[in-house]
Coordinates of C-alpha atoms in Angstrom, one line a residue:
X9 CA 43.8 -9.9 -28.6
X10 CA 46.5 -9.1 -31.1
X11 CA 49.3 -6.6 -30.4
X12 CA 48.0 -3.6 -28.5
X13 CA 44.3 -3.6 -27.8
X14 CA 42.2 -0.9 -26.3
X15 CA 39.0 -2.1 -24.7
X16 CA 36.2 0.3 -25.6
X17 CA 33.0 0.7 -23.5
X18 CA 30.0 -1.0 -25.0
X19 CA 26.7 0.7 -25.7
X20 CA 24.4 0.7 -22.7
X21 CA 21.9 -1.5 -24.5
X22 CA 24.6 -4.1 -24.9
X23 CA 25.4 -4.0 -21.2
X24 CA 21.7 -4.5 -20.4
X25 CA 21.8 -8.0 -21.9
X26 CA 23.7 -9.1 -18.8
X27 CA 22.2 -11.4 -16.2
X28 CA 21.2 -10.1 -12.7
X29 CA 23.8 -8.8 -10.3
X30 CA 25.4 -11.6 -8.4
X31 CA 25.3 -11.3 -4.6
X32 CA 28.0 -12.6 -2.3
X33 CA 25.7 -15.4 -1.0
X34 CA 25.0 -16.5 -4.5
X35 CA 28.6 -16.5 -5.4
X36 CA 29.7 -18.6 -2.5
X37 CA 26.7 -20.8 -2.8
X38 CA 27.9 -21.8 -6.2
X39 CA 31.2 -23.3 -4.9
X40 CA 32.6 -25.6 -2.2
X41 CA 34.8 -25.5 0.8
X42 CA 37.4 -28.3 0.9
X43 CA 39.7 -29.5 3.6
X44 CA 43.3 -28.3 3.0
X45 CA 46.6 -29.5 4.4
X46 CA 48.8 -26.5 3.9
X47 CA 52.0 -28.3 5.0
X48 CA 51.5 -30.9 2.3
X49 CA 49.8 -28.6 -0.2
X50 CA 47.0 -31.1 -0.6
X51 CA 43.2 -31.0 -0.7
X52 CA 41.7 -33.8 1.2
X53 CA 38.6 -36.0 0.9
X54 CA 35.9 -34.9 3.4
X55 CA 36.2 -37.9 5.7
X56 CA 39.9 -37.5 6.0
X57 CA 39.7 -33.8 6.7
X58 CA 37.0 -34.4 9.4
X59 CA 39.2 -36.9 11.1
X60 CA 42.4 -34.8 11.3
X61 CA 43.1 -31.8 13.5
X62 CA 44.9 -28.6 12.6
X63 CA 43.6 -28.3 9.0
X64 CA 41.7 -25.5 7.4
X65 CA 39.0 -25.2 4.7
X66 CA 39.4 -23.3 1.5
X67 CA 36.8 -22.2 -1.0
X68 CA 36.9 -22.9 -4.7
X69 CA 34.4 -22.6 -7.5
X70 CA 34.3 -24.8 -10.6
X71 CA 32.1 -24.6 -13.7
X72 CA 31.9 -26.9 -16.8
X73 CA 33.0 -30.4 -17.7
X74 CA 36.5 -31.6 -18.4
X75 CA 38.3 -34.6 -20.0
X76 CA 41.9 -35.4 -19.3
X77 CA 43.1 -33.4 -22.2
X78 CA 41.0 -30.3 -21.6
X79 CA 42.6 -26.9 -21.3
X80 CA 41.1 -25.3 -18.2
X81 CA 40.7 -21.6 -17.5
X82 CA 42.1 -20.8 -14.0
X83 CA 40.9 -17.4 -12.5
X84 CA 42.9 -16.0 -9.7
X85 CA 41.5 -13.0 -7.7
X86 CA 42.7 -9.7 -6.4
X87 CA 43.4 -8.0 -3.0
X88 CA 41.4 -7.5 -0.9
X89 CA 38.0 -8.6 -2.3
X90 CA 39.0 -12.1 -3.3
X91 CA 37.1 -14.4 -5.7
X92 CA 33.9 -12.4 -5.3
X93 CA 35.6 -9.7 -7.3
X94 CA 35.2 -12.0 -10.3
X95 CA 31.4 -12.5 -9.8
X96 CA 30.1 -9.8 -12.1
X97 CA 32.7 -10.8 -14.8
X98 CA 31.8 -14.4 -14.5
X99 CA 28.1 -13.8 -15.1
X100 CA 29.0 -12.2 -18.5
X101 CA 31.2 -15.0 -19.7
X102 CA 29.7 -17.5 -22.2
X103 CA 28.1 -20.5 -20.5
X104 CA 30.2 -22.9 -22.6
X105 CA 33.5 -21.2 -21.7
X106 CA 35.3 -23.6 -19.5
X107 CA 35.9 -25.5 -17.5
X108 CA 36.7 -22.6 -15.2
X109 CA 38.3 -22.8 -11.8
X110 CA 38.1 -19.9 -9.3
X111 CA 40.6 -20.3 -6.5
X112 CA 40.1 -18.4 -3.2
X113 CA 43.3 -17.8 -1.3
X114 CA 43.5 -18.5 2.5
X115 CA 42.3 -15.4 4.3
X116 CA 39.8 -14.3 1.7
X117 CA 36.2 -14.8 0.9
X118 CA 34.8 -18.1 2.1
X119 CA 38.2 -19.6 2.8
X120 CA 39.3 -19.9 6.5
X121 CA 41.3 -17.1 8.2
X122 CA 43.6 -18.9 10.7
X123 CA 45.3 -16.6 13.2
X124 CA 49.0 -16.3 12.8
X125 CA 49.0 -17.8 9.3
X126 CA 52.1 -17.1 7.2
X127 CA 50.5 -15.4 4.3
X128 CA 52.8 -15.3 1.2
X129 CA 52.9 -15.6 -2.5
X130 CA 54.5 -19.0 -2.1
X131 CA 51.7 -20.4 0.0
X132 CA 49.1 -19.0 -2.5
X133 CA 51.0 -20.8 -5.4
X134 CA 51.0 -24.0 -3.3
X135 CA 47.2 -23.8 -2.9
X136 CA 46.6 -23.2 -6.6
X137 CA 48.7 -26.2 -7.4
X138 CA 46.8 -28.3 -4.9
X139 CA 43.5 -27.4 -6.7
X140 CA 45.0 -28.4 -10.0
X141 CA 46.1 -31.8 -8.7
X142 CA 42.8 -32.3 -6.9
X143 CA 40.8 -31.7 -10.1
X144 CA 43.2 -33.5 -12.4
X145 CA 44.1 -30.4 -14.3
X146 CA 46.9 -31.1 -16.9
X147 CA 46.8 -27.9 -18.9
X148 CA 45.4 -24.5 -18.0
X149 CA 45.4 -21.0 -19.3
X150 CA 45.5 -18.6 -16.3
X151 CA 44.0 -15.1 -15.7
X152 CA 45.1 -13.1 -12.7
X153 CA 43.8 -9.9 -11.3
X154 CA 45.9 -7.7 -9.0
X155 CA 48.2 -9.4 -6.5
X156 CA 47.8 -13.0 -7.7
X157 CA 50.0 -12.1 -10.7
X158 CA 52.9 -12.8 -8.2
X159 CA 51.5 -16.3 -7.5
X160 CA 51.4 -16.9 -11.2
X161 CA 55.0 -15.7 -11.7
X162 CA 56.0 -18.2 -9.0
X163 CA 54.1 -21.0 -10.7
X164 CA 55.8 -20.2 -14.0
X165 CA 59.2 -20.3 -12.2
X166 CA 58.3 -23.8 -10.9
X167 CA 57.2 -24.9 -14.4
X168 CA 60.7 -23.9 -15.7
X169 CA 62.5 -25.5 -12.8
X170 CA 60.5 -28.7 -12.3
X171 CA 58.6 -29.7 -15.5
X172 CA 56.2 -32.5 -15.4
X173 CA 53.3 -31.1 -13.4
X174 CA 50.2 -29.2 -14.6
X175 CA 51.2 -27.1 -17.6
X176 CA 50.4 -23.4 -17.8
X177 CA 49.6 -22.8 -21.5
X178 CA 49.0 -19.1 -21.6
X179 CA 48.7 -16.2 -19.2
X180 CA 46.7 -12.9 -19.0
X181 CA 47.7 -10.7 -16.1
X182 CA 45.5 -7.7 -15.3
X183 CA 46.5 -4.7 -13.0
X184 CA 49.1 -6.8 -11.2
X185 CA 52.7 -6.5 -10.2
X186 CA 55.1 -7.9 -12.8
X187 CA 58.4 -6.1 -11.9
X188 CA 59.4 -5.1 -8.4
X189 CA 60.8 -1.8 -9.6
X190 CA 57.6 -0.7 -11.2
X191 CA 55.2 -0.7 -8.3
X192 CA 53.6 2.7 -7.5
X193 CA 51.3 2.0 -4.5
X194 CA 50.2 5.2 -2.9
X195 CA 50.4 5.6 0.9
X196 CA 46.7 5.2 1.4
X197 CA 46.8 1.7 -0.2
X198 CA 48.8 -1.3 0.9
X199 CA 51.5 0.8 2.8
X200 CA 48.8 2.1 5.2
X201 CA 47.1 -1.2 5.5
X202 CA 50.3 -2.9 6.5
X203 CA 51.0 -0.3 9.2
X204 CA 49.7 -0.4 12.8
X205 CA 47.1 2.1 11.7
X206 CA 46.0 -0.5 9.1
X207 CA 45.1 -2.9 11.8
X208 CA 42.6 -0.4 13.2
X209 CA 41.2 0.2 9.7
X210 CA 40.7 -3.6 9.3
X211 CA 39.0 -3.8 12.7
X212 CA 36.6 -1.0 11.8
X213 CA 35.9 -2.5 8.4
X214 CA 34.8 -5.8 10.0
X215 CA 32.2 -3.9 11.9
X216 CA 30.9 -1.4 9.3
X217 CA 30.4 -1.4 5.5
X218 CA 30.6 2.4 5.7
X219 CA 34.2 2.2 7.1
X220 CA 35.2 -0.2 4.3
X221 CA 33.5 2.0 1.6
X222 CA 35.3 5.0 2.9
X223 CA 38.6 3.2 2.9
X224 CA 38.1 2.1 -0.7
X225 CA 37.3 5.6 -1.7
X226 CA 40.4 7.1 0.1
X227 CA 42.6 4.4 -1.6
X228 CA 41.4 5.6 -5.0
X229 CA 40.4 2.1 -6.1
X230 CA 37.8 3.5 -8.5
X231 CA 37.9 6.2 -11.1
X232 CA 35.8 9.3 -10.7
X233 CA 32.2 8.6 -11.6
X234 CA 32.6 4.8 -11.5
X235 CA 32.2 4.2 -7.8
X236 CA 29.9 1.3 -6.8
X237 CA 26.4 1.9 -5.5
X238 CA 25.8 1.5 -1.8
X239 CA 24.1 -1.8 -2.4
X240 CA 27.0 -3.1 -4.5
X241 CA 29.5 -2.0 -1.8
X242 CA 27.5 -3.8 0.8
X243 CA 28.0 -7.0 -1.1
X244 CA 31.7 -6.4 -1.4
X245 CA 31.8 -5.9 2.4
X246 CA 29.8 -9.0 3.0
X247 CA 32.3 -11.1 0.9
X248 CA 35.3 -9.5 2.6
X249 CA 34.2 -9.9 6.2
X250 CA 33.1 -13.5 6.0
X251 CA 34.7 -15.6 8.8
X252 CA 36.3 -12.5 10.4
X253 CA 37.9 -11.7 7.0
X254 CA 38.7 -8.0 7.4
X255 CA 41.8 -8.9 9.3
X256 CA 43.3 -9.9 5.9
X257 CA 43.3 -6.2 5.0
X258 CA 46.2 -5.8 7.4
X259 CA 47.7 -9.2 7.6
X260 CA 47.8 -9.9 3.8
X261 CA 49.0 -6.4 2.6
X262 CA 52.7 -7.2 2.6
X263 CA 52.9 -8.6 -1.0
X264 CA 54.6 -5.5 -2.5
X265 CA 57.6 -5.7 -0.1
X266 CA 57.6 -9.5 -0.6
X267 CA 57.9 -8.8 -4.4
X268 CA 60.9 -6.6 -3.8
X269 CA 62.6 -9.2 -1.7
X270 CA 62.1 -11.7 -4.6
X271 CA 62.6 -9.2 -7.5
X272 CA 64.8 -11.5 -9.6
X273 CA 62.6 -14.6 -9.2
X274 CA 59.3 -12.8 -9.8
X275 CA 60.2 -10.7 -12.8
X276 CA 58.1 -11.2 -15.9
X277 CA 60.8 -10.2 -18.4
X278 CA 63.3 -12.7 -17.0
X279 CA 60.7 -15.4 -17.0
X280 CA 59.6 -14.6 -20.5
X281 CA 63.2 -14.9 -21.7
X282 CA 63.5 -18.3 -20.2
X283 CA 60.1 -19.5 -21.6
X284 CA 61.3 -18.5 -25.1
X285 CA 57.7 -18.1 -26.4
X286 CA 56.4 -21.4 -25.0
X287 CA 53.7 -19.6 -23.0
X288 CA 51.9 -16.7 -24.7
X289 CA 51.7 -13.7 -22.5
X290 CA 49.0 -11.0 -22.3
X291 CA 49.1 -8.0 -19.9
X292 CA 46.1 -5.8 -19.1
X293 CA 46.1 -2.4 -17.5
X294 CA 43.7 0.3 -16.6
X295 CA 44.5 3.8 -17.8
X296 CA 43.6 5.5 -14.4
X297 CA 45.1 2.8 -12.2
X298 CA 47.2 4.5 -9.5
X299 CA 48.7 1.2 -8.3
X300 CA 50.2 -0.7 -11.2
X301 CA 49.9 1.7 -14.2
X302 CA 53.7 1.6 -14.8
X303 CA 53.7 -2.2 -15.2
X304 CA 52.1 -2.0 -18.7
X305 CA 54.6 0.6 -20.0
X306 CA 57.5 -1.5 -18.6
X307 CA 56.1 -4.6 -20.3
X308 CA 56.1 -2.8 -23.6
X309 CA 59.8 -2.2 -23.2
X310 CA 60.9 -5.4 -21.6
X311 CA 58.6 -8.0 -23.1
X312 CA 57.8 -6.6 -26.6
X313 CA 56.1 -9.9 -27.7
X314 CA 53.5 -9.6 -25.0
X315 CA 49.9 -8.7 -25.9
X316 CA 48.8 -5.5 -24.3
X317 CA 45.2 -4.7 -23.5
X318 CA 44.1 -1.4 -21.9
X319 CA 40.9 -0.7 -20.2
X320 CA 39.2 2.6 -19.3
X321 CA 38.7 3.5 -15.6
X322 CA 40.5 2.8 -12.4
X323 CA 42.2 -0.1 -10.6
X324 CA 39.1 -2.3 -9.9
X325 CA 38.3 -3.1 -13.5
X326 CA 36.4 -6.2 -12.3
X327 CA 33.8 -3.8 -10.8
X328 CA 34.0 -0.8 -13.2
X329 CA 34.2 -2.6 -16.6
X330 CA 33.0 -6.2 -16.1
X331 CA 31.6 -6.5 -19.7
X332 CA 34.9 -5.3 -21.3
X333 CA 36.9 -7.6 -19.1
X334 CA 34.6 -10.6 -19.8
X335 CA 35.0 -9.9 -23.6
X336 CA 38.8 -9.8 -23.3
X337 CA 38.9 -13.0 -21.2
X338 CA 36.6 -14.7 -23.7
X339 CA 38.9 -13.8 -26.6
X340 CA 42.0 -14.8 -24.7
X341 CA 40.5 -18.2 -23.6
X342 CA 39.3 -18.9 -27.1
X343 CA 42.6 -18.2 -28.7
X344 CA 44.4 -20.6 -26.3
X345 CA 42.2 -23.7 -26.5
X346 CA 39.8 -23.4 -23.5
X347 CA 36.8 -25.4 -24.4
X348 CA 34.4 -27.4 -22.2
X349 CA 34.5 -31.1 -22.8
X350 CA 31.5 -32.9 -24.3
X351 CA 30.3 -35.5 -21.8

């Protein structure tokens, strides 16, 4: 990943080497649900969590072994499919690439969906930090997809303001918001979902995978000719609606407005200037992404030292180009010291 990189589609026979398609049940079966105290931003031992009221459980998935000095690879998911969006990428990553941590935000996947919960970028950053402390993570490279770029920007701000905690060593942000003035979300995306009509869309999606599939199509999440099969879309639906999860389509869709309210704090160019090269930055973008396509061009102008990686296809690169994305992540992780400890 040097300078500007264009990820090229592999030959079909190269893609065929991949392991079997990962279902939602397989993905969630490979992780764990932990008790979480959101007020204290702390993951709790099972016995303590069982004994206390008013807590929730959050899902996380860890692979590989770590020593105290190991550089982890933290993988943060997109909206709205959550950590399951990484499933087909994860199966193509080298087995020895790790340790890897997949964090599931509250409201998504197999994490709880408490009613009236104050969803925000700040609470997502708190949760990520809680996982790092729970696992003893001291250093980590971070990959984000879609809206968790904002949580990473908040964590980088905290690293600048309050050094001494887990250290982010390198970042790779894909199809996410990096500058509040460069969002280009079409009406049929998050603006619609955040509206009263979006609440009805969410309710219908909870009941029917066909409603969800139609919503994804209308939102132009995929490029033409790269739409998922009916069976693949059924697995996405299964992951999204777990524990009454479709409500998050409406309740969690306010992150673009939140970014605009915090434009100065969550601005990649401003953060990069303050980091002064201490944290290598890579930014990925899809050439047919209708949501965040401007972010890559703006990065070229405002953060000229950043690595730029472009992918073919639409917004959901995790679904359309998992092999290309896995290759890019593997190169990124290898360049920045991610290596499973020998135990």
